[in-house]
Coordinates of C-alpha atoms in Angstrom, one line a residue:
M1445 CA -86.3 -80.7 50.6
K1446 CA -84.2 -78.3 47.8
Q1447 CA -83.0 -75.0 48.7
K1448 CA -83.9 -72.2 47.3
A1449 CA -81.5 -69.9 44.9
P1450 CA -80.3 -66.9 46.3
Q1451 CA -82.4 -63.6 45.2
I1452 CA -80.3 -61.3 43.3
S1453 CA -82.1 -57.4 42.7
P1454 CA -82.1 -56.0 39.5
N1455 CA -80.4 -52.8 40.6
K1456 CA -77.2 -54.8 42.1
L1457 CA -77.2 -57.3 38.8
Y1458 CA -77.3 -53.7 36.7
A1459 CA -74.5 -52.5 38.7
S1460 CA -72.5 -55.7 38.2
L1461 CA -73.1 -55.9 34.7
L1462 CA -71.7 -52.5 34.5
K1463 CA -68.5 -52.4 36.3
K1464 CA -67.8 -55.3 34.1
K1465 CA -68.7 -54.1 31.2
N1466 CA -66.6 -50.7 32.3
E1467 CA -63.7 -53.0 32.3
S1468 CA -64.3 -55.0 29.8
D1469 CA -63.8 -51.0 27.6
Q1470 CA -60.8 -50.1 29.7
Q1471 CA -58.8 -53.6 28.4
Q1472 CA -60.2 -53.2 25.0
K1473 CA -58.4 -49.8 24.6
M1474 CA -55.4 -50.9 26.5
L1475 CA -55.3 -53.3 23.8
K1476 CA -55.7 -50.6 21.3
S1477 CA -52.8 -48.5 22.5
P1478 CA -49.2 -48.8 21.5
V1479 CA -47.6 -48.3 24.6
I1480 CA -48.9 -52.1 25.5
Q1481 CA -46.6 -54.6 24.5
G1482 CA -45.4 -57.7 25.3
N1483 CA -46.5 -61.3 26.3
V1484 CA -47.3 -61.0 29.4
Y1485 CA -50.1 -58.8 29.4
L1486 CA -51.8 -60.8 26.7
N1487 CA -52.2 -63.7 28.3
S1488 CA -53.4 -61.8 31.4
L1489 CA -55.8 -60.1 29.3
R1490 CA -57.0 -63.5 28.4
N1491 CA -57.6 -64.7 32.0
N1492 CA -59.5 -62.0 32.9
Q1493 CA -61.8 -62.3 30.4
G1494 CA -62.2 -66.1 31.0
Q1495 CA -62.9 -64.9 34.6
L1496 CA -65.6 -62.4 33.3
R1497 CA -67.5 -65.0 31.4
V1498 CA -68.0 -67.1 34.4
D1499 CA -68.8 -64.3 36.8
A1500 CA -71.8 -63.6 34.1
K1501 CA -73.1 -66.7 34.5
K1502 CA -73.3 -66.9 38.1
S1503 CA -75.0 -63.5 38.0
R1504 CA -77.3 -64.4 35.2
P1505 CA -81.6 -63.4 36.2
T1506 CA -83.6 -66.3 36.0
S1507 CA -87.2 -64.3 36.4
G1508 CA -88.6 -62.7 33.4
K1509 CA -89.2 -59.4 34.6
D1510 CA -85.4 -59.5 35.5
L1511 CA -84.4 -60.3 32.0
K1512 CA -86.9 -57.5 30.3
D1513 CA -85.3 -55.1 32.6
I1514 CA -81.7 -55.9 31.7
S1515 CA -82.4 -56.0 27.9
T1516 CA -83.8 -52.6 28.0
V1517 CA -81.2 -51.6 29.9
L1518 CA -78.4 -52.9 27.7
L1519 CA -80.5 -52.2 24.9
K1520 CA -80.2 -47.9 25.6
K1521 CA -76.4 -48.4 25.8
T1522 CA -76.4 -50.3 22.7
H1523 CA -77.6 -47.7 20.9
A1524 CA -75.3 -44.9 22.9
R1525 CA -72.0 -46.7 21.9
Q1526 CA -72.8 -47.4 18.5
N1527 CA -74.3 -43.2 18.2
S1528 CA -70.9 -42.4 19.7
K1529 CA -69.0 -44.8 17.7
I1530 CA -70.4 -43.3 14.7
I1531 CA -69.7 -39.8 15.6
E1532 CA -66.2 -40.4 16.2
T1533 CA -66.0 -42.2 12.8
K1534 CA -67.5 -39.3 11.0
E1535 CA -65.2 -36.8 13.1
N1536 CA -62.2 -39.4 12.0
S1537 CA -63.4 -39.0 8.0
Q1538 CA -63.5 -35.5 8.5
N1539 CA -60.3 -35.1 10.2
L1540 CA -58.7 -37.1 6.9
T1541 CA -60.6 -35.5 4.4
Q1542 CA -58.7 -32.1 5.5
S1543 CA -55.8 -33.2 5.9
A1544 CA -55.9 -35.1 2.0
L1545 CA -57.3 -31.9 1.0
Q1546 CA -54.2 -29.8 2.4
L1547 CA -51.7 -32.0 0.5
L1548 CA -53.4 -32.0 -2.6
Q1549 CA -53.4 -28.1 -2.6
K1550 CA -49.7 -28.5 -1.2
I1551 CA -48.8 -30.8 -4.5
K1552 CA -50.5 -28.4 -7.1
A1553 CA -49.3 -25.4 -5.5
E1554 CA -45.7 -27.1 -6.2
R1555 CA -46.1 -28.1 -9.7
P1556 CA -44.4 -25.8 -12.5
D1557 CA -47.4 -25.5 -14.3
N1558 CA -49.8 -23.7 -11.6
K1559 CA -46.6 -21.5 -10.9
I1560 CA -47.2 -20.2 -14.1
G1561 CA -50.7 -20.2 -13.5
Q1562 CA -50.6 -18.0 -10.8
I1563 CA -48.6 -15.0 -12.9
Q1564 CA -51.4 -12.2 -13.6
T1565 CA -49.9 -10.7 -17.0
S1566 CA -48.1 -11.2 -20.0
K1567 CA -45.2 -9.0 -18.3
E1568 CA -44.4 -11.5 -15.3
I1569 CA -45.0 -14.4 -18.0
L1570 CA -42.2 -13.2 -20.0
Q1571 CA -40.1 -12.1 -17.1
Y1572 CA -40.7 -15.5 -15.7
H1573 CA -39.2 -17.5 -19.1
Q1574 CA -36.3 -15.0 -19.3
Q1575 CA -35.1 -16.3 -15.4
L1576 CA -35.8 -19.8 -17.4
I1577 CA -33.6 -19.3 -20.5
Q1578 CA -31.4 -16.9 -18.1
K1579 CA -30.4 -20.2 -15.5
Q1580 CA -30.1 -22.4 -18.7
Y1581 CA -27.8 -20.3 -20.4
Q1582 CA -25.7 -20.3 -17.0
K1583 CA -25.4 -23.8 -16.8
L1584 CA -24.0 -24.2 -20.6
L1585 CA -21.5 -21.4 -20.0
D1586 CA -20.4 -23.1 -16.4
L1587 CA -20.5 -26.7 -18.4
S1588 CA -18.1 -24.8 -21.6
K1589 CA -15.8 -23.1 -19.1
Q1590 CA -15.3 -26.5 -17.2
T1591 CA -14.7 -28.0 -20.6
E1592 CA -12.2 -25.3 -21.9
H1593 CA -10.6 -25.5 -18.5
N1594 CA -10.6 -29.5 -18.8
Q1595 CA -8.6 -29.4 -22.6
L1596 CA -6.4 -26.9 -20.8
Q1597 CA -5.0 -29.1 -18.4
Q1598 CA -5.0 -32.0 -21.1
Q1599 CA -2.6 -29.5 -23.4
Q1600 CA -0.7 -28.7 -20.8
Q1601 CA 0.3 -32.3 -19.7
Q1602 CA 0.7 -33.4 -23.1
Q1603 CA 3.4 -30.7 -23.3
Q1604 CA 4.9 -31.6 -20.4
Q1605 CA 5.0 -35.8 -21.7
K1606 CA 6.7 -34.3 -24.9
Q1607 CA 9.1 -32.3 -23.3
K1608 CA 10.1 -35.3 -21.2
L1609 CA 10.6 -37.5 -24.6
F1610 CA 13.5 -35.1 -25.6
K1611 CA 15.0 -34.7 -22.1
G1612 CA 18.9 -35.2 -21.5
P1613 CA 21.3 -36.6 -18.5
R1614 CA 19.2 -35.7 -15.6
S1615 CA 20.4 -34.4 -12.4
I1616 CA 20.7 -37.0 -9.3
S1617 CA 18.8 -34.4 -6.8
N1618 CA 16.0 -34.2 -9.1
P1619 CA 15.6 -36.7 -11.8
D1620 CA 12.7 -34.7 -13.6
I1621 CA 15.0 -31.7 -14.4
S1622 CA 17.2 -32.0 -17.4
T1623 CA 20.2 -30.6 -17.7
L1624 CA 20.6 -30.0 -21.7
Q1625 CA 19.0 -27.1 -23.0
L1626 CA 19.3 -28.2 -26.8
C1627 CA 18.5 -24.4 -28.6
I1628 CA 20.6 -21.7 -30.7
V1629 CA 24.0 -20.9 -29.2
K1630 CA 25.8 -19.1 -31.8
A1631 CA 24.5 -17.6 -35.4
H1632 CA 26.1 -15.5 -38.1
A1633 CA 24.8 -14.1 -41.5
K1634 CA 26.2 -12.7 -44.5
S1635 CA 25.3 -11.1 -47.6
I1636 CA 27.3 -10.2 -51.0
P1637 CA 26.1 -8.9 -54.2
G1638 CA 25.8 -10.6 -57.7
M1639 CA 27.7 -9.5 -61.2
L1640 CA 26.1 -8.4 -64.1
Y1641 CA 27.3 -10.1 -67.3
T1642 CA 28.8 -7.2 -68.2
G1643 CA 31.4 -7.6 -65.3
Q1644 CA 29.8 -5.1 -63.4
T1645 CA 28.6 -5.7 -59.8
K1646 CA 24.8 -5.2 -59.6
I1647 CA 22.1 -4.4 -56.6
N1648 CA 22.1 -6.7 -54.0
Q1649 CA 18.1 -7.7 -53.9
D1650 CA 18.5 -10.3 -51.4
S1651 CA 18.0 -9.3 -47.3
Y1652 CA 18.0 -11.1 -44.2
K1653 CA 17.2 -10.4 -40.8
L1654 CA 18.7 -11.9 -37.8
I1655 CA 16.7 -10.9 -34.2
Q1656 CA 18.0 -12.7 -30.9
K1657 CA 15.9 -12.5 -28.0
F1658 CA 13.4 -12.4 -30.1
G1659 CA 9.8 -11.9 -28.1
T1660 CA 10.8 -12.1 -24.5
K1661 CA 13.0 -15.2 -23.7
E1662 CA 17.0 -15.5 -24.4
N1663 CA 17.2 -18.0 -26.4
D1664 CA 14.8 -17.6 -28.7
W1665 CA 15.6 -16.5 -32.5
Y1666 CA 14.3 -15.2 -35.6
L1667 CA 16.1 -15.7 -39.2
Q1668 CA 14.8 -14.3 -42.5
V1669 CA 16.0 -14.4 -46.1
S1670 CA 14.5 -12.5 -48.5
D1671 CA 15.5 -12.8 -52.7
G1672 CA 14.0 -10.2 -54.5
H1673 CA 14.1 -10.2 -58.4
G1674 CA 12.8 -7.6 -61.5
T1675 CA 13.3 -4.2 -61.7
N1676 CA 12.2 -3.0 -58.0
G1677 CA 13.3 -6.6 -56.6
H1678 CA 15.6 -4.9 -53.8
Q1679 CA 13.0 -2.4 -52.6
V1680 CA 10.5 -5.6 -52.5
A1681 CA 13.1 -7.4 -50.2
Q1682 CA 14.2 -4.3 -48.1
F1683 CA 10.3 -3.3 -47.6
V1684 CA 9.7 -7.2 -46.4
Q1685 CA 13.1 -7.1 -44.5
E1686 CA 11.1 -4.4 -42.3
I1687 CA 7.5 -5.3 -41.9
L1688 CA 7.4 -9.2 -42.0
P1689 CA 9.2 -9.5 -38.8
A1690 CA 7.2 -6.8 -37.0
Y1691 CA 4.0 -8.5 -37.6
I1692 CA 5.2 -11.6 -37.0
E1693 CA 6.9 -10.7 -33.8
Q1694 CA 3.7 -8.3 -32.2
D1695 CA 1.0 -11.3 -33.1
V1696 CA 3.8 -13.9 -31.0
M1697 CA 3.8 -11.2 -27.9
E1698 CA 0.1 -10.7 -27.9
A1699 CA -0.9 -14.8 -28.1
P1700 CA -2.1 -15.8 -24.6
Y1701 CA 0.6 -18.2 -22.7
Y1702 CA -1.7 -21.4 -22.5
Y1703 CA -2.4 -21.2 -26.1
D1704 CA -2.3 -23.9 -28.9
R1705 CA 1.5 -23.2 -30.1
D1706 CA 1.6 -25.2 -33.5
K1707 CA -2.3 -23.8 -34.6
T1708 CA -1.3 -20.4 -33.2
I1709 CA 2.0 -20.5 -35.1
N1710 CA 0.6 -21.6 -38.4
N1711 CA -2.0 -18.6 -38.3
I1712 CA 0.8 -15.9 -37.7
F1713 CA 2.8 -16.6 -40.1
K1714 CA -0.4 -16.8 -42.8
Q1715 CA -1.9 -13.5 -41.4
S1716 CA 1.4 -11.4 -41.1
F1717 CA 2.6 -13.0 -44.8
L1718 CA -0.6 -11.6 -46.3
K1719 CA -0.9 -8.2 -44.3
T1720 CA 2.8 -7.8 -45.6
N1721 CA 1.9 -7.9 -49.1
D1722 CA -1.1 -6.1 -48.7
D1723 CA 1.1 -2.9 -47.2
L1724 CA 3.5 -3.9 -50.2
L1725 CA 0.3 -3.3 -52.8
N1726 CA -0.1 -0.3 -51.1
S1727 CA 3.4 1.0 -50.7
G1728 CA 4.0 3.0 -53.5
I1729 CA 6.8 0.4 -55.4
D1730 CA 6.0 -0.8 -58.5
V1731 CA 5.5 -4.4 -58.4
T1732 CA 4.2 -5.5 -61.3
Y1733 CA 6.8 -7.5 -62.4
S1734 CA 8.6 -7.5 -59.5
G1735 CA 8.6 -9.2 -56.0
A1736 CA 10.7 -11.2 -53.4
T1737 CA 10.9 -14.7 -52.2
T1738 CA 11.1 -15.3 -47.8
V1739 CA 12.3 -17.9 -45.5
V1740 CA 12.0 -17.8 -42.1
V1741 CA 12.9 -19.6 -38.9
I1742 CA 11.6 -19.0 -35.7
A1743 CA 13.2 -21.2 -32.7
F1744 CA 11.3 -21.3 -29.6
E1745 CA 14.6 -22.6 -27.6
N1746 CA 14.5 -26.5 -28.9
I1747 CA 11.4 -26.0 -31.1
L1748 CA 11.5 -24.7 -34.7
Y1749 CA 8.6 -23.2 -37.2
C1750 CA 9.9 -23.0 -40.8
A1751 CA 7.5 -20.5 -43.3
N1752 CA 8.6 -20.3 -46.6
I1753 CA 7.2 -18.8 -50.2
G1754 CA 9.3 -19.7 -53.2
D1755 CA 12.8 -21.0 -53.6
S1756 CA 14.7 -19.6 -50.7
R1757 CA 15.8 -22.8 -48.2
A1758 CA 16.1 -24.0 -44.8
I1759 CA 18.2 -27.4 -43.9
I1760 CA 19.2 -29.0 -40.3
G1761 CA 22.7 -30.5 -40.3
R1762 CA 22.1 -33.6 -38.0
Y1763 CA 25.1 -35.6 -37.1
D1764 CA 23.3 -39.4 -35.5
T1765 CA 26.5 -42.4 -36.5
K1766 CA 26.7 -40.5 -40.1
L1767 CA 26.0 -36.6 -41.8
Q1768 CA 22.5 -36.5 -42.9
V1769 CA 20.3 -33.6 -44.5
V1770 CA 16.8 -32.5 -42.8
E1771 CA 15.3 -30.2 -44.4
L1772 CA 13.0 -27.0 -43.2
S1773 CA 11.6 -26.4 -46.3
K1774 CA 10.1 -26.7 -49.9
D1775 CA 10.9 -25.2 -52.9
H1776 CA 8.0 -24.1 -54.3
K1777 CA 8.5 -24.4 -58.4
P1778 CA 6.0 -23.8 -60.9
D1779 CA 6.4 -27.3 -62.3
C1780 CA 5.5 -28.8 -59.2
F1781 CA 2.2 -30.8 -59.3
L1782 CA 0.1 -29.0 -56.6
E1783 CA 1.4 -25.6 -57.8
Q1784 CA 0.8 -25.9 -60.8
A1785 CA -2.4 -27.3 -60.5
R1786 CA -3.5 -23.9 -59.0
I1787 CA -2.1 -22.2 -62.0
I1788 CA -3.6 -23.6 -64.6
Q1789 CA -6.8 -23.5 -62.7
R1790 CA -6.8 -20.2 -62.5
G1791 CA -5.9 -19.1 -66.0
G1792 CA -1.9 -19.5 -66.2
R1793 CA 0.1 -21.8 -67.9
V1794 CA 3.8 -23.2 -66.9
Q1795 CA 6.5 -23.9 -69.6
A1796 CA 9.9 -23.2 -69.8
Y1797 CA 11.9 -20.8 -71.9
S1798 CA 12.5 -22.4 -75.7
D1799 CA 15.1 -21.9 -78.3
E1800 CA 13.8 -21.8 -82.1
E1801 CA 13.6 -25.4 -82.2
G1802 CA 10.9 -25.3 -79.3
N1803 CA 13.4 -27.4 -77.5
P1804 CA 13.1 -25.7 -73.7
I1805 CA 16.0 -23.9 -72.1
G1806 CA 16.0 -23.4 -68.3
P1807 CA 13.6 -23.4 -65.3
A1808 CA 9.8 -24.0 -65.9
R1809 CA 8.7 -20.2 -65.3
V1810 CA 4.8 -19.2 -65.0
W1811 CA 3.0 -17.5 -68.6
K1812 CA 0.0 -15.9 -69.0
A1813 CA -2.2 -18.3 -71.2
D1814 CA -2.2 -16.3 -74.2
E1815 CA 0.8 -14.1 -73.1
D1816 CA 4.6 -14.3 -72.6
V1817 CA 4.5 -12.6 -69.8
P1818 CA 5.3 -12.8 -66.6
G1819 CA 8.0 -15.7 -66.9
L1820 CA 8.5 -16.0 -63.2
A1821 CA 10.2 -18.9 -62.4
M1822 CA 8.8 -19.3 -58.6
S1823 CA 4.8 -20.3 -57.9
R1824 CA 4.9 -18.0 -54.5
S1825 CA 6.3 -15.0 -53.8
F1826 CA 5.7 -11.3 -52.8
G1827 CA 4.6 -8.6 -55.0
D1828 CA 4.6 -9.9 -58.8
Y1829 CA 1.0 -8.2 -59.1
V1830 CA 0.7 -10.0 -62.8
A1831 CA 1.7 -13.2 -62.0
S1832 CA -0.4 -13.2 -58.8
Q1833 CA -3.6 -12.8 -60.9
V1834 CA -3.1 -16.3 -62.9
G1835 CA -2.3 -18.3 -59.6
V1836 CA 1.0 -17.2 -58.4
I1837 CA 0.3 -16.6 -54.5
C1838 CA 2.3 -15.4 -51.3
E1839 CA 0.6 -17.8 -48.7
P1840 CA 3.1 -19.6 -46.3
E1841 CA 3.9 -23.6 -46.3
V1842 CA 4.7 -24.0 -42.6
I1843 CA 6.8 -26.7 -41.1
K1844 CA 7.6 -27.7 -37.6
H1845 CA 10.7 -29.0 -36.2
Q1846 CA 11.9 -30.1 -33.0
L1847 CA 15.2 -30.5 -32.1
L1848 CA 17.1 -33.6 -31.3
P1849 CA 20.9 -34.2 -29.2
S1850 CA 22.2 -35.1 -33.1
D1851 CA 20.8 -31.8 -34.3
K1852 CA 24.2 -29.3 -34.9
F1853 CA 23.3 -26.6 -37.2
L1854 CA 20.7 -24.5 -39.5
V1855 CA 21.4 -23.2 -42.7
V1856 CA 19.5 -20.6 -44.0
A1857 CA 20.4 -19.1 -47.4
S1858 CA 18.8 -17.7 -51.0
D1859 CA 19.1 -19.4 -53.9
G1860 CA 22.5 -18.2 -54.7
I1861 CA 23.8 -21.0 -52.2
W1862 CA 21.5 -23.7 -53.6
E1863 CA 21.5 -22.8 -57.4
F1864 CA 24.7 -25.0 -57.6
L1865 CA 25.3 -26.4 -54.1
S1866 CA 23.8 -29.5 -52.9
N1867 CA 22.5 -29.8 -49.6
E1868 CA 24.6 -32.8 -48.8
W1869 CA 27.9 -30.5 -50.0
V1870 CA 26.7 -27.6 -47.8
I1871 CA 26.2 -29.6 -44.5
E1872 CA 29.7 -31.7 -44.8
T1873 CA 31.4 -28.5 -45.3
V1874 CA 29.6 -26.2 -42.4
N1875 CA 30.2 -29.5 -40.2
E1876 CA 33.8 -29.0 -40.7
Y1877 CA 33.5 -25.1 -38.4
Y1878 CA 31.1 -26.5 -36.7
K1879 CA 33.5 -28.8 -35.2
K1880 CA 35.8 -25.6 -34.0
G1881 CA 32.8 -23.1 -33.4
D1882 CA 33.3 -20.9 -36.1
A1883 CA 30.4 -19.6 -37.8
I1884 CA 31.6 -16.5 -39.6
G1885 CA 34.5 -18.8 -40.9
A1886 CA 31.4 -21.6 -42.3
C1887 CA 30.0 -18.1 -44.1
N1888 CA 32.8 -16.4 -45.8
K1889 CA 33.4 -20.5 -47.0
L1890 CA 29.8 -20.7 -48.3
T1891 CA 29.5 -17.4 -49.9
Q1892 CA 32.8 -17.5 -52.1
A1893 CA 32.3 -21.5 -52.9
A1894 CA 28.5 -20.1 -54.3
K1895 CA 30.3 -17.4 -56.5
E1896 CA 33.1 -19.9 -57.6
A1897 CA 30.4 -21.8 -58.7
W1898 CA 28.0 -19.5 -60.6
Q1899 CA 31.5 -18.4 -62.5
Q1900 CA 32.2 -21.6 -63.7
E1901 CA 28.3 -22.4 -64.3
D1902 CA 27.2 -19.2 -65.3
E1903 CA 28.0 -15.9 -67.3
V1904 CA 26.1 -13.8 -64.4
I1905 CA 26.1 -14.8 -60.7
D1906 CA 23.3 -14.3 -58.4
D1907 CA 23.1 -12.1 -55.2
I1908 CA 24.5 -14.6 -52.5
T1909 CA 22.8 -14.9 -48.7
V1910 CA 23.1 -17.3 -46.0
I1911 CA 22.4 -17.4 -42.2
L1912 CA 24.4 -19.9 -39.9
A1913 CA 23.2 -20.8 -36.4
F1914 CA 24.9 -23.7 -34.4
F1915 CA 23.1 -25.8 -31.6
K1916 CA 24.3 -26.9 -28.6

């Protein structure tokens, strides 16, 4: 006889299913939680779900009425669950939409074009653009200062490297400090007037300037020789001797300590020569056919700068296995190629005096194209107004020289020395007095020898001026 299946009431069945469902929902939520981790929990979850399926089969209703009641309840719960999920989905969607809108508004507010759009008036727009320009200008200014600072450091490093190339014996305690400082240690000058063809002593048209401690340093020197020519040549030479050194020294003193010395000294020489010539033209001295040549040497310790116009000259005597000449200046003669080209271009001509048969006599001279004036025997000078109209200029040629241990002495002189005495003879003569440290005796010897040479070679004697400086 078959046993009857146990009867389960619908209420108990519903309560059992609802309890199982709640446990299933809690497990689903725990699965979604980021806190739940690990394989142990997942395995236990799988076991619980399997047990739920077994229990559900055991408690499954058998009668039609029970099934109908249960299906009605489950349908209602299912709709409730679906409606709840729809509501939650809508709320989450609205929250995401609001967050996205807020993010877009923040990005848009930070855009530069949006800032301009927020400006209401043209005045504010102008101020905004001015601020942008000011910021860009400040950046460029900072970049320029940084570049200038870097260039200054580079120049200082180059200068230090150059100084190391010419260092003498080094100190044992500090090998970077040179114990040898090559500079001018002694200097002397002498000038004597020339003689006319009548045998009378003429007015000395030469002048010179010798300044120790030129600027601020003890070992800085200024040496200048000017040679006047023409009726008022002595006045021109004296004027240049007084005005030119003042201009040069003033500009050197005002130059900043970190300046590019080569470029600055070149500019100082050129500007000072031009200003001196302008002052001369306005001085009241008649310079129609009068002027002066000039050679200047500035010694900044072991660095020499020579500026020259005309045919006065500066040389160095160097002894390195043998005695040799180092020229610091070039004579500006009218027949030099570049000088002659400039004179012709400006409407002048270059030609020597000629005899009755047309043979040239003496040096090449500067003339106007259609007149036999002024007949100047140099292509650069101060004054000489007529000659300046046909290419004679007062712009100096500047040469730099760094002293070497083999450089012994400096000779600066007018053409009264150089006319009949060669460079080689001069340095050989001075070298004998250099060995004895006798600068005065060397000056006396040179002026006397030049005078005797003029007496032998010509009917007149030119003015003779020389400056000697000994290095050590």
